[in-house]
Short mmCIF file of C-alpha atoms and ligand atoms in Angstrom, two decimals:
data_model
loop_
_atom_site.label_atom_id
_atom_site.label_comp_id
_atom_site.label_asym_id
_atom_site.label_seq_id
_atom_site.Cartn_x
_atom_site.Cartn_y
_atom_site.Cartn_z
CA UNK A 2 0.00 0.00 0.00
CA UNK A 3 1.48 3.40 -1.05
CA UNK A 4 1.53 6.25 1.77
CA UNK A 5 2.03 8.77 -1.42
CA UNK A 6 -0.37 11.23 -2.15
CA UNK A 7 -1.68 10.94 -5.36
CA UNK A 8 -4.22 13.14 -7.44
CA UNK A 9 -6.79 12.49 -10.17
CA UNK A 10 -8.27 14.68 -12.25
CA UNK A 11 -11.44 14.18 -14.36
CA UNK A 12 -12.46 16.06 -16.90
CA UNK A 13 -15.64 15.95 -19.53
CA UNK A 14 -15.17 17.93 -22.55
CA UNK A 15 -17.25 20.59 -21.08
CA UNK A 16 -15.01 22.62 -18.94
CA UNK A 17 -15.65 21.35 -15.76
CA UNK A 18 -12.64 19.74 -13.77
CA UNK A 19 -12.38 18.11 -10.28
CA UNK A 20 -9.50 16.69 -8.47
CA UNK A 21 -9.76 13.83 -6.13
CA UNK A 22 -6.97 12.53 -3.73
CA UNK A 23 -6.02 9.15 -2.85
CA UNK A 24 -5.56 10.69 0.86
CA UNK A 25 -8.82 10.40 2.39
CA UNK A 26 -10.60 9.92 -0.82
CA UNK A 27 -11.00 13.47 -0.85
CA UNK A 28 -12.75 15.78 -3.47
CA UNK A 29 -9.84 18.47 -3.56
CA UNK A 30 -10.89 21.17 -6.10
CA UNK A 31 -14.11 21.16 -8.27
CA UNK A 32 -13.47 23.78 -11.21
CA UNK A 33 -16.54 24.98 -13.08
CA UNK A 34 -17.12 27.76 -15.43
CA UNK A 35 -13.60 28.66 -14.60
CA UNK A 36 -14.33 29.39 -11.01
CA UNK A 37 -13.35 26.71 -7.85
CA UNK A 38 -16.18 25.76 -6.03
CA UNK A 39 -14.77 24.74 -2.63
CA UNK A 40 -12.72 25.80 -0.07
CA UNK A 41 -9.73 24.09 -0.61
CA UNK A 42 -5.43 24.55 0.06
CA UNK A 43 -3.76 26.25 -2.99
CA UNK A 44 -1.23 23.46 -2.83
CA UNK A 45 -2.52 19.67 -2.34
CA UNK A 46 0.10 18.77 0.34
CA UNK A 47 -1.98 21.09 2.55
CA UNK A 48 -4.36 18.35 2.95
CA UNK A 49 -2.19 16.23 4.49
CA UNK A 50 -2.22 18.34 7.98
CA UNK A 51 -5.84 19.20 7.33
CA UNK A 52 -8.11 18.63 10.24
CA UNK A 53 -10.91 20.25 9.38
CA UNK A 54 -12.37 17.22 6.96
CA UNK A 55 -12.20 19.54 3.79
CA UNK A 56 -13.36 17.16 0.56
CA UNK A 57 -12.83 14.12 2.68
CA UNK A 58 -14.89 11.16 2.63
CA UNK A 59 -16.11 10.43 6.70
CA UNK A 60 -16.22 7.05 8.24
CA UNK A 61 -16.42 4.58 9.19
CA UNK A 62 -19.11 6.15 11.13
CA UNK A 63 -19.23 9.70 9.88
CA UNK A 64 -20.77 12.55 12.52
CA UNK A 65 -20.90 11.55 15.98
CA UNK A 66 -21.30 8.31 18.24
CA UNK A 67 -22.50 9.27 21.73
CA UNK A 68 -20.08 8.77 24.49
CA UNK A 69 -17.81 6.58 21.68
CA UNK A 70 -19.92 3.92 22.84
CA UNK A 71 -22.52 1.48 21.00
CA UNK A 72 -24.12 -1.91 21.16
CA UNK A 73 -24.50 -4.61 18.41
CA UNK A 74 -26.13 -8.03 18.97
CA UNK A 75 -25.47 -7.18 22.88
CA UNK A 76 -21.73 -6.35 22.75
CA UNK A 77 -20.59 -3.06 23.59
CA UNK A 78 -17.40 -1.14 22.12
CA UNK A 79 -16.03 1.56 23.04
CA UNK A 80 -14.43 3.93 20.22
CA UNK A 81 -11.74 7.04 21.12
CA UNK A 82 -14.17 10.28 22.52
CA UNK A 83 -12.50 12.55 20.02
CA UNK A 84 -14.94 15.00 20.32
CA UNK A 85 -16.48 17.02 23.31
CA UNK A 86 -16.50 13.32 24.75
CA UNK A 87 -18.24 12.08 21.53
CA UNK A 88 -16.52 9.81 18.70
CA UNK A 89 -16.58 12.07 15.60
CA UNK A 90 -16.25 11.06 12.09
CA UNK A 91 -14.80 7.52 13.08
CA UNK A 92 -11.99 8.02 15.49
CA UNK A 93 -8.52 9.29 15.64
CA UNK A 94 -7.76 7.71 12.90
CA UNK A 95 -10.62 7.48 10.48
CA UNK A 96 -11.00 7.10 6.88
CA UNK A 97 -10.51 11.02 6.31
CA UNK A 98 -6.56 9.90 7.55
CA UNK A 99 -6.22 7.26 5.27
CA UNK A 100 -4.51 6.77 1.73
CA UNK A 101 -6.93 5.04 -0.33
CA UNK A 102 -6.16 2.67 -3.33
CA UNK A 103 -6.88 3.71 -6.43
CA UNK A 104 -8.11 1.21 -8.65
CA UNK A 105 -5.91 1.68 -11.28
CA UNK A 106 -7.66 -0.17 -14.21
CA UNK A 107 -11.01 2.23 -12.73
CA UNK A 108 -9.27 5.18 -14.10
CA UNK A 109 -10.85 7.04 -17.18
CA UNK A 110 -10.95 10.76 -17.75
CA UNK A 111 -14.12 10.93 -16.15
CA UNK A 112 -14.14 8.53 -13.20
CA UNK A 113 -12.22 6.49 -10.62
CA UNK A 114 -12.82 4.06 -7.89
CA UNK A 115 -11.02 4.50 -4.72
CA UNK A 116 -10.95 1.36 -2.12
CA UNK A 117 -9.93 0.89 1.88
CA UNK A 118 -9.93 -2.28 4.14
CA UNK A 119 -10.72 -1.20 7.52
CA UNK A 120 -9.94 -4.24 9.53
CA UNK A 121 -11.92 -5.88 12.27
CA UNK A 122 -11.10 -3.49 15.54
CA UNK A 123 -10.37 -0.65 13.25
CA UNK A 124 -10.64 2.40 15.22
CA UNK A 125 -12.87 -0.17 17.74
CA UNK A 126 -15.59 -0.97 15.41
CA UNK A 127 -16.05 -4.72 14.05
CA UNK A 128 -15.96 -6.45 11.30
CA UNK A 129 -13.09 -6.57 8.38
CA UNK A 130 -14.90 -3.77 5.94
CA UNK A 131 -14.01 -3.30 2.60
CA UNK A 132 -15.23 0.20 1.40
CA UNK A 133 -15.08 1.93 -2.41
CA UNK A 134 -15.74 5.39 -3.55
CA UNK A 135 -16.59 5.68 -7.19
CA UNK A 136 -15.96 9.56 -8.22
CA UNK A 137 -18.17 10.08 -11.96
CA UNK A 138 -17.98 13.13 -13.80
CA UNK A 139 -20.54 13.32 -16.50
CA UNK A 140 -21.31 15.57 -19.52
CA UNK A 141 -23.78 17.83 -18.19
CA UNK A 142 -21.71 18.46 -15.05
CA UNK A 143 -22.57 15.78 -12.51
CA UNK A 144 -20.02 14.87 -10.42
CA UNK A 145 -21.31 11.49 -8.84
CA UNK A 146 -20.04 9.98 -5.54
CA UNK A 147 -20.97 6.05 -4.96
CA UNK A 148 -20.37 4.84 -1.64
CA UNK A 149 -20.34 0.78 -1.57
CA UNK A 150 -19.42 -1.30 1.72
CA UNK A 151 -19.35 -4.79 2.55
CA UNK A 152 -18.22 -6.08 6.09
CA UNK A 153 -17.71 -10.13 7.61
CA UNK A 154 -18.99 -8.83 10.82
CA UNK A 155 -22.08 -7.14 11.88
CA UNK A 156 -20.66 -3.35 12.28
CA UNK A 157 -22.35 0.59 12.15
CA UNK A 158 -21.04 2.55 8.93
CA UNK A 159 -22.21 5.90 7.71
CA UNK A 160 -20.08 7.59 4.57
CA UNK A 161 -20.26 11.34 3.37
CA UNK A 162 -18.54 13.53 1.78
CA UNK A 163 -17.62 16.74 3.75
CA UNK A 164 -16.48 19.07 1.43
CA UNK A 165 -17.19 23.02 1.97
CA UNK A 166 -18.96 24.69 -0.63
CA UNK A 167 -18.66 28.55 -1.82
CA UNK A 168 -19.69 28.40 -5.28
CA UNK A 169 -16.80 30.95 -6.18
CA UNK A 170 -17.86 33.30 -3.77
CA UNK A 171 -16.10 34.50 -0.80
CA UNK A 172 -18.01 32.75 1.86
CA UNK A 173 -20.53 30.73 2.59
CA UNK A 174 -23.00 33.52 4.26
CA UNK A 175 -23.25 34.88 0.65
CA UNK A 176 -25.14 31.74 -0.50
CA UNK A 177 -28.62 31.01 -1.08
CA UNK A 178 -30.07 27.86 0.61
CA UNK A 179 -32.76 25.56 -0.32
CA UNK A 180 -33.23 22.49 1.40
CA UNK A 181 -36.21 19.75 0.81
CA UNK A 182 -36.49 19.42 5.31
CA UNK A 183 -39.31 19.76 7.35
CA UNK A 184 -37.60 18.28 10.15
CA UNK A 185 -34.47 17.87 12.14
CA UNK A 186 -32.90 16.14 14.99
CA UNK A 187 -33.19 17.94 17.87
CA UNK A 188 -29.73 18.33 20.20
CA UNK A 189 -29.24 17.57 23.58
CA UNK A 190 -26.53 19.39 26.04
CA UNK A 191 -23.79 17.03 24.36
CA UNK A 192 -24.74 17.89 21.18
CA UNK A 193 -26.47 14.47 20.74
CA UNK A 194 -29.79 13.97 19.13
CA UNK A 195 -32.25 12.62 22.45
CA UNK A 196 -34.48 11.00 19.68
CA UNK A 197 -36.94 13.58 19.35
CA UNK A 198 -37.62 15.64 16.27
CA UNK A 199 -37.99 19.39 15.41
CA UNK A 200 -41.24 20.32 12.95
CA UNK A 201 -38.68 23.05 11.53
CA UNK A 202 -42.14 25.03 9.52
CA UNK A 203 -42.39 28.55 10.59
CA UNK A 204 -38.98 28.59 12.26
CA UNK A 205 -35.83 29.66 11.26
CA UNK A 206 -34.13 26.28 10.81
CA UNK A 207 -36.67 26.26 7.56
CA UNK A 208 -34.91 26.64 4.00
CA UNK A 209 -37.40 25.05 2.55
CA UNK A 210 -37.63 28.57 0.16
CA UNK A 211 -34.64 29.73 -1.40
CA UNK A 212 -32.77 31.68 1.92
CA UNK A 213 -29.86 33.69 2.13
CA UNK A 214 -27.69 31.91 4.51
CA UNK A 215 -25.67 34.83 6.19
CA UNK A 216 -29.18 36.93 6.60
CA UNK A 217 -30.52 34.01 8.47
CA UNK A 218 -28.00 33.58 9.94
CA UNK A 219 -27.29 36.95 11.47
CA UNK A 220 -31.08 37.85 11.95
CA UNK A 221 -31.74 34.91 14.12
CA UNK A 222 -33.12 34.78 17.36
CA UNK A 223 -33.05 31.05 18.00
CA UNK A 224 -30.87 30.30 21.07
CA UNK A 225 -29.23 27.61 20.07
CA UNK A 226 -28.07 28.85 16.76
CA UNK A 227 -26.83 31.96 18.57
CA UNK A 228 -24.93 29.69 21.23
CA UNK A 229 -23.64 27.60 18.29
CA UNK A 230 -22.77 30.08 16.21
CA UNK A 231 -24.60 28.96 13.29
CA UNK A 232 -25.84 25.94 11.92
CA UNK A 233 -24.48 22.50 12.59
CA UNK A 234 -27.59 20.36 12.31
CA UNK A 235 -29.20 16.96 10.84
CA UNK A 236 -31.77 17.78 8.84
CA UNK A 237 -34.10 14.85 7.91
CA UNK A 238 -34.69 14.90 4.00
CA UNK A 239 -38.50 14.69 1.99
CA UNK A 240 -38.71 11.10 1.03
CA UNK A 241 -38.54 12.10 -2.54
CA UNK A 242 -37.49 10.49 -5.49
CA UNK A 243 -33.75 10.52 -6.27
CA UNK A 244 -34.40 12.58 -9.03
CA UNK A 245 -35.78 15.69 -7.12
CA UNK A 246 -32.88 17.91 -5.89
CA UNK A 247 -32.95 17.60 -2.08
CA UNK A 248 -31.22 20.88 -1.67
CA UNK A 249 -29.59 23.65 -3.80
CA UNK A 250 -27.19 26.32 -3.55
CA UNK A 251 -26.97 29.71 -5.54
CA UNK A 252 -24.19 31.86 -6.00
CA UNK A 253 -25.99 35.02 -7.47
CA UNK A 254 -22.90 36.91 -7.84
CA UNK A 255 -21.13 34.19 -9.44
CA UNK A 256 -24.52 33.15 -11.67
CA UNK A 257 -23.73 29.50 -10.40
CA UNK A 258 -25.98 26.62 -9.25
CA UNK A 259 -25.63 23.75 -7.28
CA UNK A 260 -28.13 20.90 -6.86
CA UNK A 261 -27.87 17.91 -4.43
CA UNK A 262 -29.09 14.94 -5.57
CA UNK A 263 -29.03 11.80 -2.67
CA UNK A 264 -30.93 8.42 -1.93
CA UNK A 265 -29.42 9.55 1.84
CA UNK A 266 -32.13 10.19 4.84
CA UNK A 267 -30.22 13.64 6.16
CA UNK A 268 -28.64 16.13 5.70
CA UNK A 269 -25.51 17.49 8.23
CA UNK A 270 -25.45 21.26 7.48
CA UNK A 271 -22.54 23.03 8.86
CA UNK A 272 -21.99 26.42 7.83
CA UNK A 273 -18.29 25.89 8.85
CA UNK A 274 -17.88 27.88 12.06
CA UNK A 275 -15.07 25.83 12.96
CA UNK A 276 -12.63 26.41 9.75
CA UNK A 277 -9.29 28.04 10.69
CA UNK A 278 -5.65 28.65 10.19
CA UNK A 279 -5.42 29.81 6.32
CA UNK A 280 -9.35 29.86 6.01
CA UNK A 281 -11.96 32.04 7.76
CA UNK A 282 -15.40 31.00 9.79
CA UNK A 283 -18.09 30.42 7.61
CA UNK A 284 -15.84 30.78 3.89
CA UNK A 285 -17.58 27.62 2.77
CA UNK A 286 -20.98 25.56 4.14
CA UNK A 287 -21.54 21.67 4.25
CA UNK A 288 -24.20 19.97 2.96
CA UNK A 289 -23.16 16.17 3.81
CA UNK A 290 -26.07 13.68 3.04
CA UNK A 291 -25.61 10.93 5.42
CA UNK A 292 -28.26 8.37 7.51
CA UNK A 293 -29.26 10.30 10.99
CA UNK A 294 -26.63 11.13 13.39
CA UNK A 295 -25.97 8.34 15.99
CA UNK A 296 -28.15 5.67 14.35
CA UNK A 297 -26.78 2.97 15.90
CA UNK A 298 -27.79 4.21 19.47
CA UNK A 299 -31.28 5.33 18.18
CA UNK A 300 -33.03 2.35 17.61
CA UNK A 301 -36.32 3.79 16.16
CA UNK A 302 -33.69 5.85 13.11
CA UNK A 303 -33.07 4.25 10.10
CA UNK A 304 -30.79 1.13 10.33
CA UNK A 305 -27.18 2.04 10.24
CA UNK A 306 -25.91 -1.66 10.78
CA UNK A 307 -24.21 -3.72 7.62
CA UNK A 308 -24.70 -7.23 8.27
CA UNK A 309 -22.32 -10.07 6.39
CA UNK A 310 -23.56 -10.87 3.18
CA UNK A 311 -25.81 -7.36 3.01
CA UNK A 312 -24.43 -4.29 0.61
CA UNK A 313 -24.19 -0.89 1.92
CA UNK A 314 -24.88 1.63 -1.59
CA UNK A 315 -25.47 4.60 -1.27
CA UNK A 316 -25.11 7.70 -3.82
CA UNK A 317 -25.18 11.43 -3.78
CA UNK A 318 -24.96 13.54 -7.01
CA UNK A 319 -23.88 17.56 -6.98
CA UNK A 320 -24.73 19.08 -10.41
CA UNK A 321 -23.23 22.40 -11.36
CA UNK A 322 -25.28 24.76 -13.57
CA UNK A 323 -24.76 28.44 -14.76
CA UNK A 324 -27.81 30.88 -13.60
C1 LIG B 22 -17.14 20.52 13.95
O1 LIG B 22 -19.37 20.08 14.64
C2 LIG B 22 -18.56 20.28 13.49
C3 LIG B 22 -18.65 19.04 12.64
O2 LIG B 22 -19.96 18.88 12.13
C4 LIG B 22 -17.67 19.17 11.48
O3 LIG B 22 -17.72 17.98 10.72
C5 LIG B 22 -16.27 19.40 12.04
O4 LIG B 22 -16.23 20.56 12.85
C6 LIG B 22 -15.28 19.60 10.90
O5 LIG B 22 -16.76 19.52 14.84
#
């Protein structure tokens, strides 16, 4: 296995360009209509000290894990608390960390699969899991992200992608949001969802119009979104067909689109309060389609456990278009 960072880039025919890394099978720059559309480091060794998840693919649980700690088929495990006491995005160690194969005979100008073997015990979870990442770039601007798992052990997994958006513009707060929610998970004092949900209508956790995210943002008098600083939330999506955008961003400015296309349950979205060092708070937002946060400890949310001999598929699409 080669510890060298490698980069792909796809291209098709139509301008558009995006560069994926075998490091954390990340989504490094996304060029379209000659504009980049993420946050991203000027040089691509920069990812290799990142810490703030930027383009990376999550897991093997992304989000959080309550207390590190879960059950399956009556055994309890106990992961590293690497956040606020929580396990976030898979441990220490996770998949963000981790230099991906890339499937060399996979590799056309406008695609490439990406594999890792998490082993049983892997960051404390069980089950030898083989994961792949298929990056496709089509003609009319797709870029699409298959997520395909397989483990030999009953074991939780949840995949995203967590790369920041700006649409070319200099921060996220100068976006437009839609998002296809009427509901969320509602937090507890950890930052945990307690299982109950949030009917979002007629409050300002509701993007279900077109919403500029820095106005809501600063006009709000929610009190947690004012203690949090923004928005770092699980939004539960319409159960609509894959085929109806479950959220979109607009760059007015730039005249750019984005639509988000999943067959996930959620939506995490972070407007990226947290990014640092080279980058400023809020210069790009997250939309990460994902299953709810901390499934596996919520029995009555959709199931997050692979069993051997099941397939865990799951696919989310962002299409670029000019205004
Ligand atoms: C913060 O709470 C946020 C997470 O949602 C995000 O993934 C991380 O920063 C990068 O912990």
């Amino acid at each position: 296995m080669s510890d060298i960072l490698k980069a792909i880039r796809l291209t098709n025919g139509n301008g558009m360009e995006v560069t994926l890394l075998n490091y954390g099978a990340r989504i490094a720059s996304i060029q379209f209509n000659g504009q980049e559309m993420l946050v991203t480091y000027d040089d691509i060794n920069g990812f290799l000290d990142d810490d703030l998840y930027l383009g990376a693919t999550c897991g093997r649980v992304c989000n959080r894990i309550s207390d590190g700690r879960f059950c399956v088929d009556g055994k309890s495990y106990q992961l590293a608390q690497n956040n606020g006491g929580n396990c976030l995005h898979g441990g220490i160690d996770n998949f963000s960390y981790r230099y991906w194969t890339v499937e060399e005979d996979s590799v056309t100008e406008q695609s490439v699969t990406m594999t890792l073997h998490s082993a049983d015990g892997d960051q404390g979870f069980p089950g030898d899991l083989r994961v792949t990442v298929t990056y496709r770039l089509t003609g009319d601007n797709q870029l699409h992200i298959d997520f395909n798992g397989q483990s030999d052990q009953a074991t939780p997994i949840n995949l995203t992608n967590h790369a920041y958006f700006n649409l070319g513009a200099t921060s996220g707060q100068s976006l437009q949001l839609q998002l296809m929610s009427s509901m969320r998970l509602n937090r507890n004092d950890k930052e945990m969802p307690d299982g109950s949900f949030h009917n979002i209508s007629g409050t300002d956790y509701n993007f279900r119009e077109l919403t500029l995210v820095g106005q809501r943002q600063q006009q709000t008098q929610d009190p947690e979104l004012l203690a949090m600083g923004g928005f770092d939330h699980c939004f539960i999506l319409d159960n609509s067909p894959f085929n109806e955008a479950k959220a979109r961003l607009v760059a007015k400015q730039q005249g750019i689109e984005m639509r988000l296309y999943t067959d996930q349950s959620a939506i995490q979205f972070y407007t990226g309060k947290y990014l640092d060092g080279q980058f400023q708070s809020y210069e790009g937002l997250c939309l990460e389609a994902q299953n709810y946060t901390d499934a596996v400890n919520q029995p009555h949310f959709p199931n997050s456990i692979l069993r051997p001999g099941q397939t865990y598929q799951h696919t989310t699409v962002y299409e670029f278009r000019t205004l």
